[in-house]
Short mmCIF file of C-alpha atoms and ligand atoms in Angstrom, two decimals:
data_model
loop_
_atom_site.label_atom_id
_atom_site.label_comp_id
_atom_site.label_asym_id
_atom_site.label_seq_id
_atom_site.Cartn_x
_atom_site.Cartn_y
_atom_site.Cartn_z
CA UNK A 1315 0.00 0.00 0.00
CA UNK A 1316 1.45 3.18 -1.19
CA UNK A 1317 1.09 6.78 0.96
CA UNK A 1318 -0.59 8.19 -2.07
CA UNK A 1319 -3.16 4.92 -2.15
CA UNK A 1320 -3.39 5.20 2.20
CA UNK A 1321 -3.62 9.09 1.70
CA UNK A 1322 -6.87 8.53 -0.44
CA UNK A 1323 -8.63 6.25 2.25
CA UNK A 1324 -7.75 8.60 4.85
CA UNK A 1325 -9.68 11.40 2.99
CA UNK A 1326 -12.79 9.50 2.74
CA UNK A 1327 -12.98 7.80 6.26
CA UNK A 1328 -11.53 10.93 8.18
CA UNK A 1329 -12.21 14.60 7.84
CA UNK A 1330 -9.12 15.90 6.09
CA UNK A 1331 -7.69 12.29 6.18
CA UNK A 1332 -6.65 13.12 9.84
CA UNK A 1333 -6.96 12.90 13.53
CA UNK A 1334 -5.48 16.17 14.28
CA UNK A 1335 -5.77 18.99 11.62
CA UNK A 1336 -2.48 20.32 11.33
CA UNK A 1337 -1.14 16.56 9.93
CA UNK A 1338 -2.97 17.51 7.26
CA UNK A 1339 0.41 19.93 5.73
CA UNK A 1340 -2.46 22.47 4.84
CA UNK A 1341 0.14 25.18 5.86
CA UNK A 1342 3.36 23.49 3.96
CA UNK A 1343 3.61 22.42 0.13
CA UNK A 1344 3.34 18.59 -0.47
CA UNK A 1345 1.25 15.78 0.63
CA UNK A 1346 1.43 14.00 4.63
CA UNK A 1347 3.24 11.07 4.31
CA UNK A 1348 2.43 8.12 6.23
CA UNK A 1349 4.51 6.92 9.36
CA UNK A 1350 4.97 2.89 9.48
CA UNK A 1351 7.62 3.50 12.78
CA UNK A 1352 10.13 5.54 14.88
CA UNK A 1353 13.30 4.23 15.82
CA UNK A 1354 15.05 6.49 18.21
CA UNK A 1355 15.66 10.39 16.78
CA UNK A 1356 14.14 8.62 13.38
CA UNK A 1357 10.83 8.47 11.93
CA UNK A 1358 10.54 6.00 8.96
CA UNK A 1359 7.38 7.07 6.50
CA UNK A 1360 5.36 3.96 4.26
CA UNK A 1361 8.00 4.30 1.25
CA UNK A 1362 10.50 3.38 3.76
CA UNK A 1363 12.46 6.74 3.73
CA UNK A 1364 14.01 6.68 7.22
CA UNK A 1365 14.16 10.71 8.45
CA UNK A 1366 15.43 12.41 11.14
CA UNK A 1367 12.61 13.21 13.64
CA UNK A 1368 12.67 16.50 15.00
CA UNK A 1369 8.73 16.51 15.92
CA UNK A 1370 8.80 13.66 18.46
CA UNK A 1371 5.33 13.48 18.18
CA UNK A 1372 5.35 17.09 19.08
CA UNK A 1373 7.07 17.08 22.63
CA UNK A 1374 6.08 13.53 23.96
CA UNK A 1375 8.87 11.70 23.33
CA UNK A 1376 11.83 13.35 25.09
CA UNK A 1377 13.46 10.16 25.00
CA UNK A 1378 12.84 9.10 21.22
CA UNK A 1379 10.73 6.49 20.18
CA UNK A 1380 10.16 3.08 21.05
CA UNK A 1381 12.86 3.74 24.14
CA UNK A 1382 13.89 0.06 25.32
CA UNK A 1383 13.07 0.89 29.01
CA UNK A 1384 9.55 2.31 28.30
CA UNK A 1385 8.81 -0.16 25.71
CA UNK A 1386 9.39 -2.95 28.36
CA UNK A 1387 7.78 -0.65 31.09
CA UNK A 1388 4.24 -0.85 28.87
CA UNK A 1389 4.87 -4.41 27.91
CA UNK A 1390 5.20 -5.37 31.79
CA UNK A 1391 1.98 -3.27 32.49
CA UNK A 1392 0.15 -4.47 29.43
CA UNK A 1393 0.49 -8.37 30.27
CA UNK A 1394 -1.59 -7.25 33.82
CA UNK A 1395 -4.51 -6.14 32.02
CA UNK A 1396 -5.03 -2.62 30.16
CA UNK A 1397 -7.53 -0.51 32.48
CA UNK A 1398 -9.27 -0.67 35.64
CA UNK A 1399 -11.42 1.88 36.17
CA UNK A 1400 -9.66 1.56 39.65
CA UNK A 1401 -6.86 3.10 41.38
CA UNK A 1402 -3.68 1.15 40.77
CA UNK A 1403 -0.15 1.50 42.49
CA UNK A 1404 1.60 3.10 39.23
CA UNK A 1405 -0.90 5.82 39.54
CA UNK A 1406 0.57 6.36 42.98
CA UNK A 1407 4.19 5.89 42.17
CA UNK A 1408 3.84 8.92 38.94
CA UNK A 1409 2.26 11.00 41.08
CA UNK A 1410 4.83 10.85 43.55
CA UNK A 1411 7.44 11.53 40.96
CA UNK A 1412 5.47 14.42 39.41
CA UNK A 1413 5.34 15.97 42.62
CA UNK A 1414 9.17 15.94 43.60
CA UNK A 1415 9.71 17.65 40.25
CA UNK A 1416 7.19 20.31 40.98
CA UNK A 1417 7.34 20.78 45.34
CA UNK A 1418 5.14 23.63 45.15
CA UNK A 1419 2.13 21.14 44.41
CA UNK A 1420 0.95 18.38 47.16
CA UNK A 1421 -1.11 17.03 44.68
CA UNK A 1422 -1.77 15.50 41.38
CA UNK A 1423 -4.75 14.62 39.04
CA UNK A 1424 -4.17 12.97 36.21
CA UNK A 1425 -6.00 13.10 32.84
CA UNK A 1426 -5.31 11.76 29.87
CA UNK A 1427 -4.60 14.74 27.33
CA UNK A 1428 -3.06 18.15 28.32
CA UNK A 1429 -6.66 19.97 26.86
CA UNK A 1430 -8.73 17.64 29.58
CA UNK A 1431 -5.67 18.94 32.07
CA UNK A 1432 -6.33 22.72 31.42
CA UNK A 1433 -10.12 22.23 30.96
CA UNK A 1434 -9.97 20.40 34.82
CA UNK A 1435 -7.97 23.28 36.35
CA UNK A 1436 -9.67 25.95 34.82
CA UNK A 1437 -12.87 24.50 36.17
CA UNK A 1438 -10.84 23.95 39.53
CA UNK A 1439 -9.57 27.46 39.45
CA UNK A 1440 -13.32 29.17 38.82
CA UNK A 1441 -14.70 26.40 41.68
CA UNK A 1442 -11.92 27.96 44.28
CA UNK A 1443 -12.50 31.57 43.83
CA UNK A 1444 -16.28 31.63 42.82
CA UNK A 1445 -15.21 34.29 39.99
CA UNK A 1446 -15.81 33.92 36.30
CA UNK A 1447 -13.37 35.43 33.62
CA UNK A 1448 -10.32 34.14 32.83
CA UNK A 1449 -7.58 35.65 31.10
CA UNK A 1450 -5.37 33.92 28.35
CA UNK A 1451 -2.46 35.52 26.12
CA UNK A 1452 -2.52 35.86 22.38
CA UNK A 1453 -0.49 33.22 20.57
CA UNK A 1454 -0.62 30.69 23.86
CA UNK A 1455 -2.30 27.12 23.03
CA UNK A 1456 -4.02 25.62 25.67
CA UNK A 1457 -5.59 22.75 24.03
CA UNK A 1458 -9.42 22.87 22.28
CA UNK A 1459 -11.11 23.83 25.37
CA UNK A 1460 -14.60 25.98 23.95
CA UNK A 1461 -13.46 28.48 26.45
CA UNK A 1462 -9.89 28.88 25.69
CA UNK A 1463 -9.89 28.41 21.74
CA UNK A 1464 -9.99 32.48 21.86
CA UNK A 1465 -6.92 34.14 19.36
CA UNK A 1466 -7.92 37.53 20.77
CA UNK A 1467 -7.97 41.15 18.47
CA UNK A 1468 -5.13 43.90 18.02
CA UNK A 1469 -6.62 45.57 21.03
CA UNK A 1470 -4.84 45.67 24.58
CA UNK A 1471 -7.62 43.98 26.40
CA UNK A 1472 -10.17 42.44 24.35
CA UNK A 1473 -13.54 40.32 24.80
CA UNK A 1474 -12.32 36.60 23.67
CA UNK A 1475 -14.42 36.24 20.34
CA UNK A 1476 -14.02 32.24 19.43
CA UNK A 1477 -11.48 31.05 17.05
CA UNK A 1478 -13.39 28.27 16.25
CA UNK A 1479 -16.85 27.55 14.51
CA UNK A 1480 -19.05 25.90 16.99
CA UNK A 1481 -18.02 27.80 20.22
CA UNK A 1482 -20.61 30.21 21.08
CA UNK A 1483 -19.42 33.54 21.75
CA UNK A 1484 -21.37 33.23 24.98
CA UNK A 1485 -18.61 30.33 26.06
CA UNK A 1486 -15.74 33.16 25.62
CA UNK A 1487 -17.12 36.21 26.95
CA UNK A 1488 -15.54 35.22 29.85
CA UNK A 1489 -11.97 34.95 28.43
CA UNK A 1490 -9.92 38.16 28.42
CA UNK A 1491 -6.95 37.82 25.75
CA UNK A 1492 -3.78 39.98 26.10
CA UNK A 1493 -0.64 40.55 24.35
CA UNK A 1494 2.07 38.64 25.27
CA UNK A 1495 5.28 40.97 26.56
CA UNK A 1496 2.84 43.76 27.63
CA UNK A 1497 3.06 44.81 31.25
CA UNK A 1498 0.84 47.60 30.81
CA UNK A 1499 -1.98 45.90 28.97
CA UNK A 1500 -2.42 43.07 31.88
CA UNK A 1501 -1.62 45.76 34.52
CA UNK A 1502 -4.81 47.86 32.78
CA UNK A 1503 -6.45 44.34 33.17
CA UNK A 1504 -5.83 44.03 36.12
CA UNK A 1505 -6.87 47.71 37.37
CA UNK A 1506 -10.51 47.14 35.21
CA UNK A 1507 -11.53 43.15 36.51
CA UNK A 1508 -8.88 42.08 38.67
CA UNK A 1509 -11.43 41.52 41.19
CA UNK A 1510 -13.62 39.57 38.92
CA UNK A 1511 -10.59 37.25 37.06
CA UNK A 1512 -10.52 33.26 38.09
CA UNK A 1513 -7.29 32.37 37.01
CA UNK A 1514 -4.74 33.53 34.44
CA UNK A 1515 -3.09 31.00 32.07
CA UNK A 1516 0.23 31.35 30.05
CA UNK A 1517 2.23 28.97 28.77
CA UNK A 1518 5.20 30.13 30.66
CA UNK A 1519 7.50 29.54 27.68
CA UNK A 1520 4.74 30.17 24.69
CA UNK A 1521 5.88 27.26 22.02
CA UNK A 1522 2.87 27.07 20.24
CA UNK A 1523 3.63 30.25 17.75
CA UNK A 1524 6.95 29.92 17.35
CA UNK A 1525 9.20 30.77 20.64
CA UNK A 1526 7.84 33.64 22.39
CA UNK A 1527 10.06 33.79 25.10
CA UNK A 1528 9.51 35.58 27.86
CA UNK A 1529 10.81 37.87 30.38
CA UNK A 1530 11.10 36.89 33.69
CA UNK A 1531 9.88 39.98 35.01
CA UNK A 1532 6.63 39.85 33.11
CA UNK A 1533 6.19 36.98 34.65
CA UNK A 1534 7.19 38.06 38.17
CA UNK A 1535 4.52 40.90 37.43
CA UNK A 1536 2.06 38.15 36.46
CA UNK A 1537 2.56 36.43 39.66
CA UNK A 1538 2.50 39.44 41.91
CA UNK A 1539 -0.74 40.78 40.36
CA UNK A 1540 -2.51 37.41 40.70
CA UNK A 1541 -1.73 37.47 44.02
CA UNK A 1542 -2.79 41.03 45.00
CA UNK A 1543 -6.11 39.98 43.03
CA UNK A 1544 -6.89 36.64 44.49
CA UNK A 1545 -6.21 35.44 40.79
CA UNK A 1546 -5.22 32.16 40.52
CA UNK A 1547 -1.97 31.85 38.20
CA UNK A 1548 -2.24 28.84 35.79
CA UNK A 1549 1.14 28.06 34.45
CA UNK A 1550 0.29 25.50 31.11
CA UNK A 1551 3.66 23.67 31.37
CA UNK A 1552 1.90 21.17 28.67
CA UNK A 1553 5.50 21.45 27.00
CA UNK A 1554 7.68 22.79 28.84
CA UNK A 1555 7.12 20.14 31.70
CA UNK A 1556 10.13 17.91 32.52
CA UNK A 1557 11.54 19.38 29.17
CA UNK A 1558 13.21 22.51 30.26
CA UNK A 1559 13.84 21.35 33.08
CA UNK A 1560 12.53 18.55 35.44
CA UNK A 1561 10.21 20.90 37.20
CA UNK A 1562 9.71 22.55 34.03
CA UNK A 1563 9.72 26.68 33.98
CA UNK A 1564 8.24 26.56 37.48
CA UNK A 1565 11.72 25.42 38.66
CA UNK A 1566 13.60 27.73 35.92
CA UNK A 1567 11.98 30.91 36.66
CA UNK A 1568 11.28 30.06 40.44
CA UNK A 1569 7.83 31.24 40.31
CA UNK A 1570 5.42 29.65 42.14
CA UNK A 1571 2.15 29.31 40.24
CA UNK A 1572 -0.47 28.21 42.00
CA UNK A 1573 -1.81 25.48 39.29
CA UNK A 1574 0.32 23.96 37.02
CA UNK A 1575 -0.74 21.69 34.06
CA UNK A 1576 1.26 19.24 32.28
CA UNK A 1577 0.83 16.20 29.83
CA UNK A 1578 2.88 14.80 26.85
CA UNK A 1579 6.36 13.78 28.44
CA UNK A 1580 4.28 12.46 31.53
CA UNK A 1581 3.00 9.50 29.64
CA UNK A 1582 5.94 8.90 27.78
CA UNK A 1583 4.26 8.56 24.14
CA UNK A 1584 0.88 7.62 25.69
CA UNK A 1585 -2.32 9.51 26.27
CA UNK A 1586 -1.72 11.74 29.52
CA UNK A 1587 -2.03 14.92 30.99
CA UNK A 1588 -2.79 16.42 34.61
CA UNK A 1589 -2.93 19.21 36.49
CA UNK A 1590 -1.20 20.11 39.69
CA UNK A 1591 -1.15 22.05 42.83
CA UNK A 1592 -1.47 22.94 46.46
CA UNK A 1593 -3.42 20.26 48.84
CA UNK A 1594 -5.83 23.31 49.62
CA UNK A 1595 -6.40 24.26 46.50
CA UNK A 1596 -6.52 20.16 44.44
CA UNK A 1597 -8.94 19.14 47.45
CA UNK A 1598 -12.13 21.35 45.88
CA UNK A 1599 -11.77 18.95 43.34
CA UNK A 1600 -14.80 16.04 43.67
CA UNK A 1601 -14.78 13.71 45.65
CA UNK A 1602 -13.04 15.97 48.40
CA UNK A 1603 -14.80 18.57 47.02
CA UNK A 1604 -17.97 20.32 44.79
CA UNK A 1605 -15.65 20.50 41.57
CA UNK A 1606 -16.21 17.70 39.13
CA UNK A 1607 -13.71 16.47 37.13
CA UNK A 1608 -13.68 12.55 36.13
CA UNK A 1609 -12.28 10.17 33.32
CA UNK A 1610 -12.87 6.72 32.50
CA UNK A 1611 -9.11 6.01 31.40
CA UNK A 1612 -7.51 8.83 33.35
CA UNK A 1613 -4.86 7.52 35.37
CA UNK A 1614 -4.10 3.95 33.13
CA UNK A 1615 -1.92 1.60 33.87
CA UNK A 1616 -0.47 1.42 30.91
CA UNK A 1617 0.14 5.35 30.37
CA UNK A 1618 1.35 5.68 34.13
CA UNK A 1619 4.14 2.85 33.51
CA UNK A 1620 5.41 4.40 30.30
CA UNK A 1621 5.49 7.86 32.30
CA UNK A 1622 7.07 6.52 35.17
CA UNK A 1623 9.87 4.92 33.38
CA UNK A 1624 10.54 7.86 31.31
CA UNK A 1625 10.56 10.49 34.44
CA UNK A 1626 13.09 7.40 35.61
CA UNK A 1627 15.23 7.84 32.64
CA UNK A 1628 15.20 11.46 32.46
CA UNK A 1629 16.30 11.38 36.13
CA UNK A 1630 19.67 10.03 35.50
CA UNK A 1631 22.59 12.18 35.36
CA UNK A 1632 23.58 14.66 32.63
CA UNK A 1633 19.92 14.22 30.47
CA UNK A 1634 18.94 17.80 31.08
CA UNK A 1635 22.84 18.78 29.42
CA UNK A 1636 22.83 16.37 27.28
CA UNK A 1637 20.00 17.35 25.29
CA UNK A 1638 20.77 21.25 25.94
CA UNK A 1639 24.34 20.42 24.23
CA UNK A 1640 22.53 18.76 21.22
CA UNK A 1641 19.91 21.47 21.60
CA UNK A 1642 23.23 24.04 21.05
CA UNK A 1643 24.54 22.20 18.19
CA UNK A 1644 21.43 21.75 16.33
CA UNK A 1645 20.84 25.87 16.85
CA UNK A 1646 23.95 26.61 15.95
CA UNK A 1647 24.47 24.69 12.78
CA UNK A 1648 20.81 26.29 11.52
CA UNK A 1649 21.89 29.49 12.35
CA UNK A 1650 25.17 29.13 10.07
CA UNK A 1651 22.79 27.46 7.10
CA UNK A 1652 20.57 30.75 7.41
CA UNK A 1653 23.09 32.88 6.91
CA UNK A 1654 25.08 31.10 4.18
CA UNK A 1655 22.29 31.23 2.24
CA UNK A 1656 21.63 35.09 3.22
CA UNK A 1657 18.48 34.15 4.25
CA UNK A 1658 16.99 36.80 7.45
CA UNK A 1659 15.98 34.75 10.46
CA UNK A 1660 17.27 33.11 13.79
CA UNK A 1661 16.88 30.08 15.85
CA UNK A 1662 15.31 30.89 19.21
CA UNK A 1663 16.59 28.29 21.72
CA UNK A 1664 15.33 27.08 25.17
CA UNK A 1665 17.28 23.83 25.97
CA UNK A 1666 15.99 20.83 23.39
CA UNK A 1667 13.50 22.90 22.02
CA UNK A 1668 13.54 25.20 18.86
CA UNK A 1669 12.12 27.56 16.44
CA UNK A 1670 13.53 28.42 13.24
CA UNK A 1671 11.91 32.11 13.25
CA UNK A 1672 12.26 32.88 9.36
CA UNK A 1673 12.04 36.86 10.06
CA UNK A 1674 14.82 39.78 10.02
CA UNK A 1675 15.41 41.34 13.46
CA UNK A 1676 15.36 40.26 16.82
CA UNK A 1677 12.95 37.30 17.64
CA UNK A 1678 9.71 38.54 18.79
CA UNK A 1679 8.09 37.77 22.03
CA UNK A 1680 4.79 38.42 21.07
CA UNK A 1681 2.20 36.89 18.45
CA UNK A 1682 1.48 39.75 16.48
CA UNK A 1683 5.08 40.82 15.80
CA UNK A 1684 5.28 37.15 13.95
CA UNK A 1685 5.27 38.42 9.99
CA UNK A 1686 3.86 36.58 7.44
CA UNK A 1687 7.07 36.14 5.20
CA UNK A 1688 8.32 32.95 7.63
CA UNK A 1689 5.59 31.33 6.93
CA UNK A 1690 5.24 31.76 3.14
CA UNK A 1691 9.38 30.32 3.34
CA UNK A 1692 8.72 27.89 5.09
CA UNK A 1693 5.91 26.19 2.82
CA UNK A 1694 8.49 26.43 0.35
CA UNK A 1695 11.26 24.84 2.08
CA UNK A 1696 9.33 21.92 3.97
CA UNK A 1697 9.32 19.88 0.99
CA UNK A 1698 12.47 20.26 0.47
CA UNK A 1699 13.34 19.43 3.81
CA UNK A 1700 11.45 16.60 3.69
CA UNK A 1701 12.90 14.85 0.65
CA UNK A 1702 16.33 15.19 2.07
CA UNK A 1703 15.58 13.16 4.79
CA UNK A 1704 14.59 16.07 7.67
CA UNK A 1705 10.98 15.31 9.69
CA UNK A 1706 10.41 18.64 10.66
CA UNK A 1707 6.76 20.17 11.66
CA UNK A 1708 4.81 21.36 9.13
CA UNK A 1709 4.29 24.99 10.41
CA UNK A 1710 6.29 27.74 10.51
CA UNK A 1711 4.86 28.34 13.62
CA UNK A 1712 5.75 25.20 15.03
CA UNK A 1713 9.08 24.09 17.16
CA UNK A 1714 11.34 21.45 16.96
CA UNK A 1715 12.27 19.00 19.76
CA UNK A 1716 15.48 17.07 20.50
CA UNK A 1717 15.12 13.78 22.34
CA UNK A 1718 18.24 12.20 24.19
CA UNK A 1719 17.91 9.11 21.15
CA UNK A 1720 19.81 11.76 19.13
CA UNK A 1721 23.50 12.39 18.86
CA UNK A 1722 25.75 14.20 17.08
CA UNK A 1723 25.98 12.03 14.24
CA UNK A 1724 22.18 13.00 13.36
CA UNK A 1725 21.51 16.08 14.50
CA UNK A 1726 24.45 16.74 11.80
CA UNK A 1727 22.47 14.78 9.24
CA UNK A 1728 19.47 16.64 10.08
CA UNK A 1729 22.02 19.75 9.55
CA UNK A 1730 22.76 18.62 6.25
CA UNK A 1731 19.53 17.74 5.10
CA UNK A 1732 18.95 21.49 6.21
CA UNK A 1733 21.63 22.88 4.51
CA UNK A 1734 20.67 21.08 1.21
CA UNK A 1735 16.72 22.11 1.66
CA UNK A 1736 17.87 25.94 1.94
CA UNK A 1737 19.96 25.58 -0.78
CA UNK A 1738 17.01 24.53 -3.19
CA UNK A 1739 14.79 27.21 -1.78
CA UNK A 1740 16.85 30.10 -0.54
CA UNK A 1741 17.00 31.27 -4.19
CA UNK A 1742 13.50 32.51 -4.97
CA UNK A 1743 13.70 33.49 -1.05
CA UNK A 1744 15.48 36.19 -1.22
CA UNK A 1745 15.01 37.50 -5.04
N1 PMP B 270 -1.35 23.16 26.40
C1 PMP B 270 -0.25 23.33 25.66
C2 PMP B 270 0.75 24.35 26.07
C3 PMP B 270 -0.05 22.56 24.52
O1 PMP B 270 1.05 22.75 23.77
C4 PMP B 270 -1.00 21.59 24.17
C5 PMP B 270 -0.86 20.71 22.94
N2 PMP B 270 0.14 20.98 22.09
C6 PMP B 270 -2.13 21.45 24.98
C7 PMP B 270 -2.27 22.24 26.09
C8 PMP B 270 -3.17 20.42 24.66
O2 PMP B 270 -2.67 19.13 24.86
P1 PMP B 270 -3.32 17.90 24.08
O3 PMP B 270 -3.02 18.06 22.66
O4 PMP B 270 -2.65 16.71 24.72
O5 PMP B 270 -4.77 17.92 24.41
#
């Protein structure tokens, strides 16, 4: 069965031909291949091209695919049945290891996507303070929660209108969206409707357009106006969780939020997410308290064994280097492709994870300053990128991950492939 014939039957069965819409390279040139299997930092597609994966399944797989110790961690758990609908001992055992990462939190739920993780402690967050709004920034992702699936206008503060078809407005009248980077627009916010604002969400480091990083004092000023308001501060560490650290940006910026949500490197490839915090705080949720939240497969046996044995292998010494060093390498060589080519642009880098922002000037730090001309590039160059062997996202406004199954000898592969993709495109780029 060729992709083309597979591509075909995926139209007709699945909207798009896909589970997830951006698979379906609507934003990049050229057709989704199919993936038969990973094998480490490689991702081999159904004409048997073997490429260099720097998606990892779009953060999940810090430690590549198929990792021997997960791999046999699932295979142990699978053999004792594949869900209870009961609390098991490896639910216990990743809690306990999600918690030492993050100390600020006594306690964990677990869910089994990072959307059902921010949709619980939003919900948790409204239940605690009995207030309504909810503030989320421009260009942050927090999963397809109605509420949240808000892009926000050019305005400093502005009523959430839906992103989406099929979210009533009515669902997002309670969102406030602001500009990333803006101290003054959340401290107008603040001055307006602190009184009235539930929680405040950010994605501490915003990887979901590009790189925005941020500053730590706009974050400090996040924290310290949440807490004059009685806001509670949601940091969506969906990524950045046991990525940029073990305890994430919570334990790089040491801010303490007072929720924190995770998911994809918590179940290690499988479905998982959850959300985190104080004992005070977690024990509104039902059955200690009036705040519902539930899950049929939410806390699985399976998922918690494949989390717990990547946390494991994460915790051994030198990971967190190790991938920064390939992280380095992998920004560096980009950075000299760019610019042998004379094409504008940088590589914004926190530890294993990157963006290739395709723009002149200094990398922005906020969603509108993203132009359109990285984009229009980068649907150019994907292809390209693609045929030489490189498995990179296709969006511009995507990042790429290193897991610790690469080494040197790929990332410069994945280099070359670069180089040679550039080369093909840079030519109309810059005419
Ligand atoms: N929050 C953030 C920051 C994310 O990046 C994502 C997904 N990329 C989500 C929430 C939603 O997670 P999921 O796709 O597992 O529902």
């Amino acid at each position: 069965m060729t992709s083309n014939e597979l591509l075909s039957r995926a139209r007709a069965v699945m909207p798009g031909g896909v589970s997830s819409p951006v698979r379906a390279y609507g934003a990049v040139n050229g057709e989704p291949p199919f993936v038969t299997r990973g094998e480490g930092g490689f991702i081999v597609d159904a004409q048997g091209r073997r490429h260099v994966d720097l998606v990892c399944s779009w953060g999940p797989l810090i430690l590549g695919h198929a990792h021997p110790a997960v791999v046999a961690a699932v295979e142990r758990a699978v053999r004792d049945g594949m869900s209870f609908g009961a609390t098991c001992a490896a639910e216990v055992e990743l809690a306990e290891r999600v918690l030492q990462r993050f100390p600020f939190a006594d306690k964990v739920r677990f869910t089994s996507s990072g959307t059902e993780a921010v949709m619980g402690a939003v919900r948790l967050a409204r239940g605690v303070t009995k207030r309504d709004r909810v503030v989320k920034f421009e260009g942050c992702y927090h999963g397809h929660v109605d509420s949240l699936l808000v892009k926000g206008g050019s305005g400093l503060a502005t009523f959430g209108k839906p992103s989406s078809s099929g979210v009533p407005a009515a669902y997002t009248e309670l969102t406030e969206v602001l500009p990333l980077d803006d101290s003054a627009a959340v401290a107008d916010l603040f001055a307006r409707k602190g009184d009235e604002l539930a929680a405040l969400i950010i994605e501490p480091m915003p990887a979901n357009a590009g790189l925005l990083v941020q500053r730590q004092q706009f974050l400090e000023e996040l924290r310290a106006l949440c807490t004059k308001h009685g806001t509670l501060l949601i940091f969506d560490e969906v990524i950045s969780g046991f990525r940029v650290a073990p305890g994430g940006m919570t334990e790089l910026t040491a801010i303490t939020p007072d929720l924190v949500t995770v998911g994809k490197i918590i179940g290690g490839g499988m479905p998982v997410g959850a959300f985190m915090g104080p004992a005070a705080t977690m024990d509104h949720l039902a059955p200690e308290g009036p705040v519902y939240h539930a899950g049929t497969l939410s806390g699985n046996p399976v998922a918690m064994a494949a989390g717990i044995a990547t946390l494991d292998a994460l915790a051994q010494d030198g990971v967190y280097e190790r991938l920064d060093a390939l992280g380095a390498r992998l920004a560096a060589g980009l950075t000299t492709a760019l610019a042998a080519h004379d094409v504008p642009g940088s590589v914004v880098r926190m530890g294993s994870v990157l963006w290739l922002c395709l723009q002149a000037g200094d990398a922005p730090r906020a969603f509108h300053l993203i132009g359109d001309e990285g984009s229009e590039l980068y649907g150019r160059l994907h292809p390209q990128l693609l045929n030489h062997g490189l498995w990179m996202a296709p969006s511009a406004y995507e990042v790429a991950f290193v897991s610790t199954a690469h080494d040197e000898g790929s990332i410069d592969q994945a280099l070359a492939a670069f180089a040679a993709g550039l080369a093909e495109t840079a030519g109309s780029a810059v005419s």
